[in-house]
Amino acid sequence: MRMRRDDRTVRTGLALLLALLLTLLTCTARANDTPPPAPGVPIPSVPAIARTWPVGSHPLVLRGWEPPATVYGRGHRGVDLETPAGAQVRAVAPGRVSFAGRVAGRGVVAVELTGTDLRTTYEPVTASVKKGEEVEPGEVVGTVEITGSHCATTCVHWGLLRGETYLDPLALLPPWLLNRGPSRLLPVL
């Protein structure tokens, strides 16, 4: 019995539709492997242990932290801080350098913060430290690279992770450092 061309087209179309549906279901299942915290469930706290900003004294935050809804979802897994190319990048808290090298053509420095399960990252940075070195707050870990940045101006992407979970790095800054305005002289009485 000969199959007509129309029958083959319909069967091929149904097979392709079924393959597409299975692919979408698989991707959805993988994306939902680690669901976001349920409403009302607190996000694990981050200790305010930073003693300095990574660049400048209070840089402009060009883009804030936007947690993704799923593991592979859209979001911004850190903050972008405005800074000129060539500026020094400093460790925000004491720790040990866990990575200093290139990833996807950009320089990255990662520091495991002492006494915590946290790791902070800085990119694009030309490292001036090596893996395994101990760093103190304010110590220079590198300089800002000139790259085709995703920022309108030159910026440093500052990230914070606990294991594989991204957190808001601004949470590391204590209120006195995060909200510090200009110094004011008070009258002497």
PDB file of C-alpha atoms in Angstrom:
ATOM      1  CA  MET A   1       0.000   0.000   0.000  1.00  0.00           C
ATOM      2  CA  ARG A   2       1.436   3.336  -1.052  1.00  0.00           C
ATOM      3  CA  MET A   3       1.376   6.279   1.359  1.00  0.00           C
ATOM      4  CA  ARG A   4       0.149   9.436  -0.096  1.00  0.00           C
ATOM      5  CA  ARG A   5       2.302  12.546   0.152  1.00  0.00           C
ATOM      6  CA  ASP A   6      -0.364  14.275   2.296  1.00  0.00           C
ATOM      7  CA  ASP A   7      -0.302  11.432   4.842  1.00  0.00           C
ATOM      8  CA  ARG A   8       3.497  11.607   5.139  1.00  0.00           C
ATOM      9  CA  THR A   9       3.382  15.373   5.593  1.00  0.00           C
ATOM     10  CA  VAL A  10       0.792  15.071   8.352  1.00  0.00           C
ATOM     11  CA  ARG A  11       2.736  12.313  10.136  1.00  0.00           C
ATOM     12  CA  THR A  12       6.025  14.249   9.853  1.00  0.00           C
ATOM     13  CA  GLY A  13       4.325  17.381  11.172  1.00  0.00           C
ATOM     14  CA  LEU A  14       2.839  15.480  14.120  1.00  0.00           C
ATOM     15  CA  ALA A  15       6.215  13.897  14.915  1.00  0.00           C
ATOM     16  CA  LEU A  16       7.905  17.312  14.866  1.00  0.00           C
ATOM     17  CA  LEU A  17       5.168  18.796  17.049  1.00  0.00           C
ATOM     18  CA  LEU A  18       5.533  15.941  19.543  1.00  0.00           C
ATOM     19  CA  ALA A  19       9.342  16.393  19.622  1.00  0.00           C
ATOM     20  CA  LEU A  20       8.933  20.134  20.224  1.00  0.00           C
ATOM     21  CA  LEU A  21       6.430  19.526  23.023  1.00  0.00           C
ATOM     22  CA  LEU A  22       8.736  17.003  24.729  1.00  0.00           C
ATOM     23  CA  THR A  23      11.673  19.434  24.437  1.00  0.00           C
ATOM     24  CA  LEU A  24       9.656  22.244  26.003  1.00  0.00           C
ATOM     25  CA  LEU A  25       8.470  20.008  28.853  1.00  0.00           C
ATOM     26  CA  THR A  26      12.046  18.846  29.526  1.00  0.00           C
ATOM     27  CA  CYS A  27      13.375  22.424  29.556  1.00  0.00           C
ATOM     28  CA  THR A  28      10.583  23.548  31.874  1.00  0.00           C
ATOM     29  CA  ALA A  29      11.265  20.654  34.255  1.00  0.00           C
ATOM     30  CA  ARG A  30      14.998  21.466  34.323  1.00  0.00           C
ATOM     31  CA  ALA A  31      14.392  25.187  34.871  1.00  0.00           C
ATOM     32  CA  ASN A  32      12.133  24.364  37.808  1.00  0.00           C
ATOM     33  CA  ASP A  33      14.573  21.957  39.502  1.00  0.00           C
ATOM     34  CA  THR A  34      15.407  24.630  42.066  1.00  0.00           C
ATOM     35  CA  PRO A  35      12.313  26.734  42.555  1.00  0.00           C
ATOM     36  CA  PRO A  36      12.603  30.269  43.922  1.00  0.00           C
ATOM     37  CA  PRO A  37      11.808  30.736  47.600  1.00  0.00           C
ATOM     38  CA  ALA A  38       8.092  30.649  48.299  1.00  0.00           C
ATOM     39  CA  PRO A  39       6.462  33.959  49.216  1.00  0.00           C
ATOM     40  CA  GLY A  40       6.972  34.658  52.876  1.00  0.00           C
ATOM     41  CA  VAL A  41      10.048  32.410  53.108  1.00  0.00           C
ATOM     42  CA  PRO A  42      13.025  34.592  54.070  1.00  0.00           C
ATOM     43  CA  ILE A  43      16.058  34.661  51.799  1.00  0.00           C
ATOM     44  CA  PRO A  44      19.115  33.489  53.777  1.00  0.00           C
ATOM     45  CA  SER A  45      20.715  36.455  55.489  1.00  0.00           C
ATOM     46  CA  VAL A  46      23.972  37.989  54.370  1.00  0.00           C
ATOM     47  CA  PRO A  47      26.235  39.382  57.095  1.00  0.00           C
ATOM     48  CA  ALA A  48      27.162  43.048  56.607  1.00  0.00           C
ATOM     49  CA  ILE A  49      30.913  42.362  56.781  1.00  0.00           C
ATOM     50  CA  ALA A  50      32.193  44.635  54.008  1.00  0.00           C
ATOM     51  CA  ARG A  51      34.494  47.449  55.098  1.00  0.00           C
ATOM     52  CA  THR A  52      34.784  49.242  51.756  1.00  0.00           C
ATOM     53  CA  TRP A  53      33.193  49.477  48.331  1.00  0.00           C
ATOM     54  CA  PRO A  54      35.000  47.529  45.592  1.00  0.00           C
ATOM     55  CA  VAL A  55      35.528  50.769  43.609  1.00  0.00           C
ATOM     56  CA  GLY A  56      35.489  54.390  44.729  1.00  0.00           C
ATOM     57  CA  SER A  57      33.957  55.601  47.969  1.00  0.00           C
ATOM     58  CA  HIS A  58      30.268  55.403  46.969  1.00  0.00           C
ATOM     59  CA  PRO A  59      29.991  54.591  43.238  1.00  0.00           C
ATOM     60  CA  LEU A  60      26.836  55.013  41.224  1.00  0.00           C
ATOM     61  CA  VAL A  61      24.927  51.726  40.921  1.00  0.00           C
ATOM     62  CA  LEU A  62      24.143  51.533  37.197  1.00  0.00           C
ATOM     63  CA  ARG A  63      22.102  48.345  37.484  1.00  0.00           C
ATOM     64  CA  GLY A  64      20.986  46.637  40.656  1.00  0.00           C
ATOM     65  CA  TRP A  65      20.538  43.015  41.608  1.00  0.00           C
ATOM     66  CA  GLU A  66      17.525  41.361  39.970  1.00  0.00           C
ATOM     67  CA  PRO A  67      17.147  37.769  41.204  1.00  0.00           C
ATOM     68  CA  PRO A  68      16.073  35.302  38.518  1.00  0.00           C
ATOM     69  CA  ALA A  69      12.757  33.489  38.999  1.00  0.00           C
ATOM     70  CA  THR A  70      14.402  30.170  38.100  1.00  0.00           C
ATOM     71  CA  VAL A  71      17.951  28.815  37.988  1.00  0.00           C
ATOM     72  CA  TYR A  72      18.351  29.620  34.286  1.00  0.00           C
ATOM     73  CA  GLY A  73      15.870  32.505  34.198  1.00  0.00           C
ATOM     74  CA  ARG A  74      16.458  36.113  33.240  1.00  0.00           C
ATOM     75  CA  GLY A  75      17.818  38.453  35.847  1.00  0.00           C
ATOM     76  CA  HIS A  76      20.915  40.343  36.899  1.00  0.00           C
ATOM     77  CA  ARG A  77      23.091  38.281  39.211  1.00  0.00           C
ATOM     78  CA  GLY A  78      25.019  41.150  40.808  1.00  0.00           C
ATOM     79  CA  VAL A  79      25.315  44.929  40.607  1.00  0.00           C
ATOM     80  CA  ASP A  80      27.072  47.131  38.073  1.00  0.00           C
ATOM     81  CA  LEU A  81      29.117  49.940  39.619  1.00  0.00           C
ATOM     82  CA  GLU A  82      30.179  52.905  37.499  1.00  0.00           C
ATOM     83  CA  THR A  83      33.945  53.386  37.464  1.00  0.00           C
ATOM     84  CA  PRO A  84      36.590  54.548  35.003  1.00  0.00           C
ATOM     85  CA  ALA A  85      38.739  52.036  33.117  1.00  0.00           C
ATOM     86  CA  GLY A  86      42.015  51.421  34.923  1.00  0.00           C
ATOM     87  CA  ALA A  87      40.532  52.164  38.369  1.00  0.00           C
ATOM     88  CA  GLN A  88      41.650  49.989  41.260  1.00  0.00           C
ATOM     89  CA  VAL A  89      39.305  47.230  42.430  1.00  0.00           C
ATOM     90  CA  ARG A  90      39.511  46.389  46.123  1.00  0.00           C
ATOM     91  CA  ALA A  91      38.484  43.439  48.277  1.00  0.00           C
ATOM     92  CA  VAL A  92      35.415  44.419  50.304  1.00  0.00           C
ATOM     93  CA  ALA A  93      36.138  42.034  53.191  1.00  0.00           C
ATOM     94  CA  PRO A  94      38.887  39.665  54.308  1.00  0.00           C
ATOM     95  CA  GLY A  95      39.203  36.427  52.388  1.00  0.00           C
ATOM     96  CA  ARG A  96      41.185  34.104  50.163  1.00  0.00           C
ATOM     97  CA  VAL A  97      41.368  34.453  46.371  1.00  0.00           C
ATOM     98  CA  SER A  98      39.677  31.377  44.893  1.00  0.00           C
ATOM     99  CA  PHE A  99      40.040  32.433  41.233  1.00  0.00           C
ATOM    100  CA  ALA A 100      42.028  35.046  39.340  1.00  0.00           C
ATOM    101  CA  GLY A 101      41.970  34.620  35.580  1.00  0.00           C
ATOM    102  CA  ARG A 102      39.923  34.906  32.426  1.00  0.00           C
ATOM    103  CA  VAL A 103      36.406  33.666  31.737  1.00  0.00           C
ATOM    104  CA  ALA A 104      34.871  34.174  28.300  1.00  0.00           C
ATOM    105  CA  GLY A 105      37.582  36.691  27.434  1.00  0.00           C
ATOM    106  CA  ARG A 106      37.133  38.839  30.547  1.00  0.00           C
ATOM    107  CA  GLY A 107      39.226  39.042  33.681  1.00  0.00           C
ATOM    108  CA  VAL A 108      37.537  37.757  36.836  1.00  0.00           C
ATOM    109  CA  VAL A 109      38.627  37.758  40.470  1.00  0.00           C
ATOM    110  CA  ALA A 110      36.712  35.689  43.039  1.00  0.00           C
ATOM    111  CA  VAL A 111      37.306  35.890  46.795  1.00  0.00           C
ATOM    112  CA  GLU A 112      35.963  33.441  49.407  1.00  0.00           C
ATOM    113  CA  LEU A 113      35.061  35.589  52.402  1.00  0.00           C
ATOM    114  CA  THR A 114      36.645  34.549  55.713  1.00  0.00           C
ATOM    115  CA  GLY A 115      34.321  32.952  58.284  1.00  0.00           C
ATOM    116  CA  THR A 116      31.406  32.639  55.841  1.00  0.00           C
ATOM    117  CA  ASP A 117      30.140  30.415  53.060  1.00  0.00           C
ATOM    118  CA  LEU A 118      30.113  33.402  50.691  1.00  0.00           C
ATOM    119  CA  ARG A 119      32.143  34.191  47.574  1.00  0.00           C
ATOM    120  CA  THR A 120      32.311  37.615  45.947  1.00  0.00           C
ATOM    121  CA  THR A 121      33.300  38.228  42.328  1.00  0.00           C
ATOM    122  CA  TYR A 122      34.552  41.210  40.357  1.00  0.00           C
ATOM    123  CA  GLU A 123      34.688  41.557  36.548  1.00  0.00           C
ATOM    124  CA  PRO A 124      36.061  42.723  34.108  1.00  0.00           C
ATOM    125  CA  VAL A 125      39.257  43.006  36.147  1.00  0.00           C
ATOM    126  CA  THR A 126      42.920  42.496  35.346  1.00  0.00           C
ATOM    127  CA  ALA A 127      44.019  40.598  38.459  1.00  0.00           C
ATOM    128  CA  SER A 128      46.939  41.749  40.604  1.00  0.00           C
ATOM    129  CA  VAL A 129      46.494  38.776  42.975  1.00  0.00           C
ATOM    130  CA  LYS A 130      46.894  35.038  42.540  1.00  0.00           C
ATOM    131  CA  LYS A 131      44.723  32.095  43.542  1.00  0.00           C
ATOM    132  CA  GLY A 132      45.298  31.175  47.195  1.00  0.00           C
ATOM    133  CA  GLU A 133      46.422  34.637  48.358  1.00  0.00           C
ATOM    134  CA  GLU A 134      44.861  36.118  51.479  1.00  0.00           C
ATOM    135  CA  VAL A 135      43.395  39.607  51.062  1.00  0.00           C
ATOM    136  CA  GLU A 136      42.302  42.238  53.566  1.00  0.00           C
ATOM    137  CA  PRO A 137      39.481  44.775  53.214  1.00  0.00           C
ATOM    138  CA  GLY A 138      40.567  47.587  50.913  1.00  0.00           C
ATOM    139  CA  GLU A 139      43.452  45.616  49.417  1.00  0.00           C
ATOM    140  CA  VAL A 140      43.748  46.031  45.645  1.00  0.00           C
ATOM    141  CA  VAL A 141      42.867  42.813  43.774  1.00  0.00           C
ATOM    142  CA  GLY A 142      43.121  44.278  40.256  1.00  0.00           C
ATOM    143  CA  THR A 143      42.238  47.096  37.880  1.00  0.00           C
ATOM    144  CA  VAL A 144      39.163  47.660  35.722  1.00  0.00           C
ATOM    145  CA  GLU A 145      39.678  46.389  32.166  1.00  0.00           C
ATOM    146  CA  ILE A 146      38.667  48.286  29.071  1.00  0.00           C
ATOM    147  CA  THR A 147      36.149  46.004  27.374  1.00  0.00           C
ATOM    148  CA  GLY A 148      33.068  46.183  25.222  1.00  0.00           C
ATOM    149  CA  SER A 149      31.020  46.500  28.391  1.00  0.00           C
ATOM    150  CA  HIS A 150      27.305  45.894  28.704  1.00  0.00           C
ATOM    151  CA  CYS A 151      27.164  49.207  30.607  1.00  0.00           C
ATOM    152  CA  ALA A 152      26.763  52.533  28.844  1.00  0.00           C
ATOM    153  CA  THR A 153      29.955  53.621  30.645  1.00  0.00           C
ATOM    154  CA  THR A 154      32.778  51.567  32.116  1.00  0.00           C
ATOM    155  CA  CYS A 155      31.598  49.496  35.051  1.00  0.00           C
ATOM    156  CA  VAL A 156      32.546  46.688  37.387  1.00  0.00           C
ATOM    157  CA  HIS A 157      30.113  43.828  37.831  1.00  0.00           C
ATOM    158  CA  TRP A 158      30.179  42.868  41.521  1.00  0.00           C
ATOM    159  CA  GLY A 159      28.620  39.522  42.382  1.00  0.00           C
ATOM    160  CA  LEU A 160      27.939  37.490  45.521  1.00  0.00           C
ATOM    161  CA  LEU A 161      27.291  33.766  45.774  1.00  0.00           C
ATOM    162  CA  ARG A 162      26.464  31.262  48.486  1.00  0.00           C
ATOM    163  CA  GLY A 163      27.254  27.951  46.837  1.00  0.00           C
ATOM    164  CA  GLU A 164      25.542  28.289  43.455  1.00  0.00           C
ATOM    165  CA  THR A 165      22.906  30.766  44.686  1.00  0.00           C
ATOM    166  CA  TYR A 166      23.347  34.397  43.696  1.00  0.00           C
ATOM    167  CA  LEU A 167      22.691  37.028  46.357  1.00  0.00           C
ATOM    168  CA  ASP A 168      22.634  40.829  46.448  1.00  0.00           C
ATOM    169  CA  PRO A 169      26.230  42.000  47.053  1.00  0.00           C
ATOM    170  CA  LEU A 170      24.980  45.329  48.450  1.00  0.00           C
ATOM    171  CA  ALA A 171      23.757  43.320  51.463  1.00  0.00           C
ATOM    172  CA  LEU A 172      27.437  42.940  52.454  1.00  0.00           C
ATOM    173  CA  LEU A 173      27.658  46.686  53.083  1.00  0.00           C
ATOM    174  CA  PRO A 174      26.747  47.879  56.581  1.00  0.00           C
ATOM    175  CA  PRO A 175      24.255  50.770  56.732  1.00  0.00           C
ATOM    176  CA  TRP A 176      26.948  53.293  57.673  1.00  0.00           C
ATOM    177  CA  LEU A 177      28.836  52.467  54.455  1.00  0.00           C
ATOM    178  CA  LEU A 178      25.838  51.930  52.191  1.00  0.00           C
ATOM    179  CA  ASN A 179      24.029  55.151  53.081  1.00  0.00           C
ATOM    180  CA  ARG A 180      26.964  57.353  53.909  1.00  0.00           C
ATOM    181  CA  GLY A 181      26.477  60.871  52.668  1.00  0.00           C
ATOM    182  CA  PRO A 182      28.948  63.714  52.684  1.00  0.00           C
ATOM    183  CA  SER A 183      30.762  64.560  55.912  1.00  0.00           C
ATOM    184  CA  ARG A 184      29.277  67.413  57.900  1.00  0.00           C
ATOM    185  CA  LEU A 185      31.132  69.617  60.328  1.00  0.00           C
ATOM    186  CA  LEU A 186      29.194  70.279  63.507  1.00  0.00           C
ATOM    187  CA  PRO A 187      29.655  73.410  65.577  1.00  0.00           C
ATOM    188  CA  VAL A 188      31.962  73.115  68.552  1.00  0.00           C
ATOM    189  CA  LEU A 189      30.126  74.134  71.709  1.00  0.00           C
TER     190      LEU A 189
END
